[in-house]
mmCIF file of C-alpha atoms in Angstrom:
data_model
loop_
_atom_site.group_PDB
_atom_site.id
_atom_site.type_symbol
_atom_site.label_atom_id
_atom_site.label_comp_id
_atom_site.label_asym_id
_atom_site.label_seq_id
_atom_site.Cartn_x
_atom_site.Cartn_y
_atom_site.Cartn_z
ATOM 1 C CA TYR A 122 -42.754 191.424 -31.596
ATOM 2 C CA ASP A 123 -41.369 194.918 -32.423
ATOM 3 C CA GLY A 124 -44.828 195.998 -33.590
ATOM 4 C CA LYS A 125 -45.185 193.107 -36.030
ATOM 5 C CA LEU A 126 -47.331 189.990 -36.022
ATOM 6 C CA TYR A 127 -45.633 186.632 -36.578
ATOM 7 C CA THR A 128 -47.691 183.580 -37.493
ATOM 8 C CA MET A 129 -47.167 179.872 -38.062
ATOM 9 C CA SER A 130 -49.513 177.982 -40.332
ATOM 10 C CA TYR A 131 -50.277 174.686 -42.024
ATOM 11 C CA ALA A 132 -49.233 173.517 -44.559
ATOM 12 C CA GLU A 133 -45.473 172.960 -44.553
ATOM 13 C CA ALA A 134 -45.063 174.935 -41.307
ATOM 14 C CA GLY A 135 -44.967 178.338 -42.963
ATOM 15 C CA LEU A 136 -43.634 181.259 -40.923
ATOM 16 C CA ALA A 137 -44.826 184.736 -41.923
ATOM 17 C CA VAL A 138 -44.631 188.316 -40.625
ATOM 18 C CA PHE A 139 -47.162 191.143 -40.985
ATOM 19 C CA ASP A 140 -46.459 194.838 -40.402
ATOM 20 C CA PRO A 141 -49.816 196.568 -39.677
ATOM 21 C CA SER A 142 -48.300 199.985 -40.422
ATOM 22 C CA LYS A 143 -47.853 199.041 -44.093
ATOM 23 C CA PRO A 144 -50.341 198.212 -46.879
ATOM 24 C CA TRP A 145 -51.514 194.630 -47.385
ATOM 25 C CA ASP A 146 -49.567 192.928 -50.167
ATOM 26 C CA ALA A 147 -49.257 189.241 -49.319
ATOM 27 C CA GLY A 148 -46.516 187.137 -50.870
ATOM 28 C CA GLU A 149 -42.981 185.787 -50.575
ATOM 29 C CA THR A 150 -41.041 188.698 -52.089
ATOM 30 C CA PRO A 151 -38.838 190.874 -49.810
ATOM 31 C CA THR A 152 -41.404 193.713 -49.894
ATOM 32 C CA ALA A 153 -44.515 191.566 -49.392
ATOM 33 C CA ASN A 154 -46.778 192.231 -46.401
ATOM 34 C CA PRO A 155 -47.567 189.783 -44.934
ATOM 35 C CA ARG A 156 -44.328 188.175 -46.055
ATOM 36 C CA THR A 157 -43.671 184.458 -45.935
ATOM 37 C CA ILE A 158 -40.223 184.193 -44.350
ATOM 38 C CA LEU A 159 -39.580 180.449 -44.541
ATOM 39 C CA TYR A 160 -40.959 176.947 -44.248
ATOM 40 C CA ILE A 161 -39.530 174.841 -41.436
ATOM 41 C CA PRO A 162 -37.278 172.148 -42.967
ATOM 42 C CA GLU A 163 -36.437 168.621 -41.807
ATOM 43 C CA ASP A 164 -39.828 167.223 -42.837
ATOM 44 C CA GLN A 165 -41.876 169.414 -40.499
ATOM 45 C CA TYR A 166 -45.443 170.207 -41.477
ATOM 46 C CA ARG A 167 -48.089 171.192 -38.918
ATOM 47 C CA PRO A 168 -47.311 173.798 -36.200
ATOM 48 C CA VAL A 169 -49.382 172.004 -33.541
ATOM 49 C CA GLY A 170 -47.316 173.486 -30.688
ATOM 50 C CA GLY A 171 -47.779 177.068 -31.848
ATOM 51 C CA ILE A 172 -45.291 179.928 -31.839
ATOM 52 C CA HIS A 173 -44.189 181.526 -28.560
ATOM 53 C CA LEU A 174 -41.836 184.373 -27.692
ATOM 54 C CA GLY A 175 -39.287 183.231 -25.132
ATOM 55 C CA PRO A 176 -35.654 183.341 -23.979
ATOM 56 C CA GLY A 177 -33.370 185.696 -25.875
ATOM 57 C CA SER A 178 -36.365 187.373 -27.570
ATOM 58 C CA LYS A 179 -36.511 184.387 -29.904
ATOM 59 C CA MET A 180 -39.568 182.462 -31.013
ATOM 60 C CA TYR A 181 -40.066 178.812 -30.149
ATOM 61 C CA ILE A 182 -42.180 176.670 -32.450
ATOM 62 C CA GLY A 183 -43.518 173.145 -31.957
ATOM 63 C CA THR A 184 -44.315 170.994 -34.969
ATOM 64 C CA GLN A 185 -45.580 167.664 -36.237
ATOM 65 C CA PRO A 186 -43.771 165.991 -39.160
ATOM 66 C CA ASP A 187 -44.978 165.433 -42.706
ATOM 67 C CA TYR A 188 -47.437 162.723 -43.751
ATOM 68 C CA GLY A 189 -46.410 159.208 -42.809
ATOM 69 C CA LEU A 190 -43.429 160.356 -40.725
ATOM 70 C CA LEU A 191 -42.546 160.409 -37.027
ATOM 71 C CA GLY A 192 -40.346 162.876 -35.179
ATOM 72 C CA GLY A 193 -41.506 166.423 -34.568
ATOM 73 C CA ALA A 194 -39.295 169.384 -33.760
ATOM 74 C CA LEU A 195 -38.777 172.371 -31.523
ATOM 75 C CA SER A 196 -37.528 175.164 -33.777
ATOM 76 C CA VAL A 197 -35.941 178.422 -32.646
ATOM 77 C CA PHE A 198 -36.448 181.523 -34.795
ATOM 78 C CA ASP A 199 -34.545 184.774 -34.264
ATOM 79 C CA PRO A 200 -36.700 187.646 -35.609
ATOM 80 C CA LYS A 201 -33.704 189.990 -35.657
ATOM 81 C CA THR A 202 -31.611 187.862 -38.010
ATOM 82 C CA GLU A 203 -34.395 185.604 -39.361
ATOM 83 C CA LYS A 204 -32.166 182.611 -38.639
ATOM 84 C CA LEU A 205 -33.837 179.307 -37.784
ATOM 85 C CA ASP A 206 -32.471 176.343 -35.795
ATOM 86 C CA VAL A 207 -34.410 173.088 -35.895
ATOM 87 C CA HIS A 208 -34.119 170.551 -33.048
ATOM 88 C CA ARG A 209 -35.815 167.384 -34.236
ATOM 89 C CA ASN A 210 -36.553 164.293 -32.146
ATOM 90 C CA LEU A 211 -35.774 165.896 -28.785
ATOM 91 C CA ILE A 212 -38.078 163.151 -27.575
ATOM 92 C CA PRO A 213 -37.445 160.375 -30.140
ATOM 93 C CA LYS A 214 -40.301 159.660 -32.555
ATOM 94 C CA GLU A 215 -42.605 162.241 -30.918
ATOM 95 C CA GLU A 216 -44.160 165.516 -32.074
ATOM 96 C CA ILE A 217 -44.000 168.768 -30.067
ATOM 97 C CA SER A 218 -47.687 169.457 -29.484
ATOM 98 C CA ALA A 219 -47.484 172.098 -26.729
ATOM 99 C CA VAL A 220 -45.013 174.899 -26.016
ATOM 100 C CA GLY A 221 -44.750 177.511 -23.270
ATOM 101 C CA ALA A 222 -41.889 179.870 -22.458
ATOM 102 C CA ASP A 223 -40.628 182.530 -20.072
ATOM 103 C CA ASN A 224 -37.379 184.485 -20.194
ATOM 104 C CA ARG A 225 -35.279 181.464 -19.145
ATOM 105 C CA TYR A 226 -36.753 178.130 -20.196
ATOM 106 C CA VAL A 227 -38.948 176.546 -22.837
ATOM 107 C CA TYR A 228 -41.590 174.099 -21.594
ATOM 108 C CA CYS A 229 -42.815 171.450 -24.018
ATOM 109 C CA GLY A 230 -45.329 168.689 -24.392
ATOM 110 C CA ALA A 231 -44.458 165.775 -26.680
ATOM 111 C CA ASP A 232 -46.650 162.888 -27.766
ATOM 112 C CA PRO A 233 -46.242 159.837 -30.028
ATOM 113 C CA ALA A 234 -48.417 161.198 -32.849
ATOM 114 C CA GLY A 235 -46.851 161.803 -36.244
ATOM 115 C CA GLY A 236 -47.935 162.954 -39.671
ATOM 116 C CA GLY A 237 -51.152 161.660 -41.198
ATOM 117 C CA GLY A 238 -50.985 157.951 -41.937
ATOM 118 C CA SER A 239 -48.066 157.320 -39.594
ATOM 119 C CA LYS A 240 -48.027 154.613 -36.931
ATOM 120 C CA ALA A 241 -46.960 155.724 -33.465
ATOM 121 C CA LEU A 242 -44.063 153.795 -31.935
ATOM 122 C CA ALA A 243 -43.587 155.574 -28.595
ATOM 123 C CA ARG A 244 -45.947 154.620 -25.792
ATOM 124 C CA GLN A 245 -45.936 157.665 -23.526
ATOM 125 C CA SER A 246 -46.331 161.414 -23.730
ATOM 126 C CA HIS A 247 -43.757 163.716 -22.130
ATOM 127 C CA PHE A 248 -43.571 167.045 -20.367
ATOM 128 C CA PHE A 249 -40.035 168.351 -20.614
ATOM 129 C CA VAL A 250 -38.091 171.534 -19.999
ATOM 130 C CA TRP A 251 -35.509 172.669 -22.531
ATOM 131 C CA ASP A 252 -32.677 175.070 -21.696
ATOM 132 C CA PRO A 253 -31.817 177.225 -24.741
ATOM 133 C CA GLN A 254 -28.459 178.201 -23.237
ATOM 134 C CA THR A 255 -27.148 174.635 -23.032
ATOM 135 C CA GLN A 256 -29.582 173.200 -25.607
ATOM 136 C CA ASN A 257 -30.295 170.366 -23.222
ATOM 137 C CA ILE A 258 -33.398 168.902 -21.593
ATOM 138 C CA VAL A 259 -33.148 169.702 -17.877
ATOM 139 C CA PHE A 260 -36.368 167.991 -16.769
ATOM 140 C CA ASP A 261 -38.475 165.201 -18.271
ATOM 141 C CA ARG A 262 -41.565 163.390 -16.988
ATOM 142 C CA SER A 263 -43.613 160.818 -18.898
ATOM 143 C CA PHE A 264 -47.391 160.334 -18.787
ATOM 144 C CA PRO A 265 -49.829 157.798 -20.238
ATOM 145 C CA THR A 266 -50.546 158.674 -23.852
ATOM 146 C CA THR A 267 -54.284 158.525 -23.221
ATOM 147 C CA ALA A 268 -54.014 161.389 -20.711
ATOM 148 C CA GLY A 269 -52.370 163.784 -23.166
ATOM 149 C CA PHE A 270 -52.204 167.561 -22.952
ATOM 150 C CA GLY A 271 -52.618 170.228 -25.595
ATOM 151 C CA ALA A 272 -51.320 173.433 -24.041
ATOM 152 C CA ILE A 273 -48.896 174.810 -21.456
ATOM 153 C CA ALA A 274 -49.374 178.127 -19.625
ATOM 154 C CA VAL A 275 -46.413 179.882 -17.996
ATOM 155 C CA VAL A 276 -46.451 182.599 -15.341
ATOM 156 C CA ARG A 277 -44.201 183.592 -12.425
ATOM 157 C CA LYS A 278 -41.643 180.853 -13.175
ATOM 158 C CA HIS A 279 -44.290 178.148 -13.060
ATOM 159 C CA ALA A 280 -45.569 176.075 -15.988
ATOM 160 C CA TYR A 281 -49.072 174.604 -15.828
ATOM 161 C CA PHE A 282 -50.844 171.983 -17.907
ATOM 162 C CA VAL A 283 -53.795 169.608 -17.635
ATOM 163 C CA THR A 284 -53.324 165.896 -18.208
ATOM 164 C CA GLY A 285 -56.204 163.516 -17.643
ATOM 165 C CA ASP A 286 -57.833 164.430 -14.331
ATOM 166 C CA GLN A 287 -54.890 166.495 -13.012
ATOM 167 C CA LEU A 288 -53.773 170.114 -13.152
ATOM 168 C CA MET A 289 -49.977 169.957 -13.014
ATOM 169 C CA ASP A 290 -47.636 172.652 -11.643
ATOM 170 C CA TYR A 291 -43.947 172.721 -12.591
ATOM 171 C CA ASP A 292 -41.793 175.005 -10.415
ATOM 172 C CA SER A 293 -38.770 176.025 -12.508
ATOM 173 C CA LYS A 294 -36.804 177.203 -9.469
ATOM 174 C CA GLU A 295 -37.181 173.939 -7.566
ATOM 175 C CA ARG A 296 -37.477 171.762 -10.703
ATOM 176 C CA THR A 297 -40.428 169.938 -9.195
ATOM 177 C CA LEU A 298 -43.683 168.805 -10.791
ATOM 178 C CA LYS A 299 -46.827 168.076 -8.811
ATOM 179 C CA ALA A 300 -50.584 167.813 -9.199
ATOM 180 C CA ILE A 301 -52.424 170.689 -7.518
ATOM 181 C CA TYR A 302 -56.016 169.981 -8.593
ATOM 182 C CA HIS A 303 -58.047 166.939 -9.623
ATOM 183 C CA PHE A 304 -60.957 167.020 -12.069
ATOM 184 C CA ASP A 305 -63.954 164.707 -12.074
ATOM 185 C CA PRO A 306 -64.388 163.705 -14.834
ATOM 186 C CA PRO A 307 -61.004 164.171 -16.590
ATOM 187 C CA ARG A 308 -60.695 167.276 -18.779
ATOM 188 C CA HIS A 309 -59.117 167.636 -22.207
ATOM 189 C CA VAL A 310 -57.484 170.920 -23.261
ATOM 190 C CA PRO A 311 -57.504 171.609 -27.038
ATOM 191 C CA LEU A 312 -54.297 172.803 -28.685
ATOM 192 C CA GLU A 313 -53.308 176.372 -27.754
ATOM 193 C CA SER A 314 -56.233 176.702 -25.332
ATOM 194 C CA LEU A 315 -54.619 177.383 -21.952
ATOM 195 C CA LYS A 316 -53.115 180.830 -21.278
ATOM 196 C CA ALA A 317 -51.754 182.677 -18.242
ATOM 197 C CA ALA A 318 -52.561 186.208 -17.077
ATOM 198 C CA GLN A 319 -50.198 188.547 -15.253
ATOM 199 C CA ASP A 320 -52.219 188.196 -12.036
ATOM 200 C CA GLY A 321 -51.084 184.555 -11.871
ATOM 201 C CA THR A 322 -54.387 183.005 -12.919
ATOM 202 C CA LEU A 323 -55.054 180.890 -16.001
ATOM 203 C CA TRP A 324 -57.808 180.900 -18.595
ATOM 204 C CA GLY A 325 -58.520 177.823 -20.653
ATOM 205 C CA ILE A 326 -60.911 175.488 -22.370
ATOM 206 C CA LEU A 327 -61.374 172.447 -20.142
ATOM 207 C CA GLY A 328 -63.338 169.719 -21.824
ATOM 208 C CA ASP A 329 -65.727 171.857 -23.803
ATOM 209 C CA GLU A 330 -66.259 174.887 -21.571
ATOM 210 C CA LEU A 331 -64.454 178.032 -20.504
ATOM 211 C CA ALA A 332 -62.576 177.872 -17.200
ATOM 212 C CA HIS A 333 -60.742 180.319 -14.927
ATOM 213 C CA ILE A 334 -58.040 178.685 -12.810
ATOM 214 C CA ASN A 335 -56.400 180.125 -9.712
ATOM 215 C CA PRO A 336 -53.370 177.884 -9.024
ATOM 216 C CA ALA A 337 -52.427 179.678 -5.784
ATOM 217 C CA ALA A 338 -55.859 178.987 -4.299
ATOM 218 C CA GLN A 339 -56.173 175.629 -6.112
ATOM 219 C CA LYS A 340 -59.571 176.774 -7.370
ATOM 220 C CA VAL A 341 -61.247 176.287 -10.755
ATOM 221 C CA GLU A 342 -64.291 178.249 -11.911
ATOM 222 C CA LEU A 343 -66.226 176.798 -14.852
ATOM 223 C CA PHE A 344 -68.700 178.713 -17.020
ATOM 224 C CA PRO A 345 -71.667 176.361 -17.683
ATOM 225 C CA GLU A 346 -73.180 178.715 -20.261
ATOM 226 C CA THR A 347 -70.230 177.910 -22.515
ATOM 227 C CA LYS A 348 -70.545 174.123 -22.197
ATOM 228 C CA VAL A 349 -70.232 172.328 -25.575
ATOM 229 C CA ARG A 350 -69.664 175.769 -27.121
ATOM 230 C CA ALA A 351 -65.971 176.245 -26.269
ATOM 231 C CA THR A 352 -64.189 174.178 -28.897
ATOM 232 C CA SER A 353 -60.621 175.346 -29.539
ATOM 233 C CA GLY A 354 -58.233 178.270 -29.434
ATOM 234 C CA LEU A 355 -58.098 180.775 -26.562
ATOM 235 C CA ALA A 356 -56.336 184.121 -26.215
ATOM 236 C CA ILE A 357 -56.094 186.852 -23.591
ATOM 237 C CA GLY A 358 -56.239 190.344 -25.056
ATOM 238 C CA ALA A 359 -53.947 193.170 -23.999
ATOM 239 C CA ASP A 360 -56.778 194.572 -21.848
ATOM 240 C CA GLY A 361 -57.556 191.204 -20.237
ATOM 241 C CA THR A 362 -60.515 190.338 -22.480
ATOM 242 C CA ILE A 363 -60.875 186.594 -23.120
ATOM 243 C CA TYR A 364 -61.397 185.313 -26.666
ATOM 244 C CA PHE A 365 -62.074 181.693 -27.578
ATOM 245 C CA GLY A 366 -63.208 179.638 -30.539
ATOM 246 C CA SER A 367 -66.694 178.152 -30.812
ATOM 247 C CA ASP A 368 -66.638 176.137 -34.032
ATOM 248 C CA THR A 369 -66.518 178.861 -36.730
ATOM 249 C CA ASN A 370 -67.381 181.668 -34.286
ATOM 250 C CA ILE A 371 -65.378 183.684 -31.751
ATOM 251 C CA TRP A 372 -66.802 184.270 -28.294
ATOM 252 C CA ILE A 373 -65.706 187.196 -26.122
ATOM 253 C CA TYR A 374 -65.805 187.306 -22.328
ATOM 254 C CA HIS A 375 -65.087 190.396 -20.228
ATOM 255 C CA PRO A 376 -63.800 189.365 -16.753
ATOM 256 C CA LYS A 377 -64.827 191.415 -13.734
ATOM 257 C CA SER A 378 -61.146 191.774 -12.816
ATOM 258 C CA PRO A 379 -59.283 191.627 -16.120
ATOM 259 C CA SER A 380 -55.542 191.033 -16.297
ATOM 260 C CA PRO A 381 -53.291 191.251 -19.387
ATOM 261 C CA PRO A 382 -51.520 188.143 -20.674
ATOM 262 C CA ALA A 383 -48.451 187.011 -18.755
ATOM 263 C CA ALA A 384 -46.512 186.745 -22.008
ATOM 264 C CA PHE A 385 -46.558 190.553 -22.323
ATOM 265 C CA GLY A 386 -44.809 190.999 -18.993
ATOM 266 C CA GLN A 387 -42.080 188.331 -19.079
#
């Protein structure tokens, strides 16, 4: 944002900013670079939902609470003023483990997990849509906890996620949610491992291999050479290059028809 890199990290949900045009001088002082801006309050700890630029040019952050606690939060950070608003327990007793955004809505995944050592009380996961203008949930659908989902990709006013054996499509104009593809066997998406490109397709880690998803054609292409090697974390580069984590390594894939990330064009 504005030429700077913003990051969220464990522990204590620390938010920092790095200006690549200035020398490295890490710390918490006003002149540090990267500079730790704040730690999310209200007992928040792990940023499992990541940090995403969304409505109002603000950043939307999903977190899990501290050890032994329940009740995650969706926090809203304004990089212009560096003001933070924390919305805890939007889904009671659940963490915010997945976040996606466009220029109007914030799309979230919540699940019953809490901080280490906690005992879950809720029995279902949720996909919900939060309206920053009214600060209300405008859509909510529950799913079996065992199905789960770890990432949400947003493009062209649609939000996509994988839960169990289904690829789900939420249409923000119609406020409808439906399954558009079924996997056999079911596929798990690691945290922050499903991203949208401007051409309307999605790239993700499904199970343990790289996948390219075309929602319009309801088609999924898997890359067997990456099986058991795609473990967590996926990003689309500005030139359409695909990067993903393989244990302690980073793999790079160059698509034949690359497309930049949707987040850069919304």
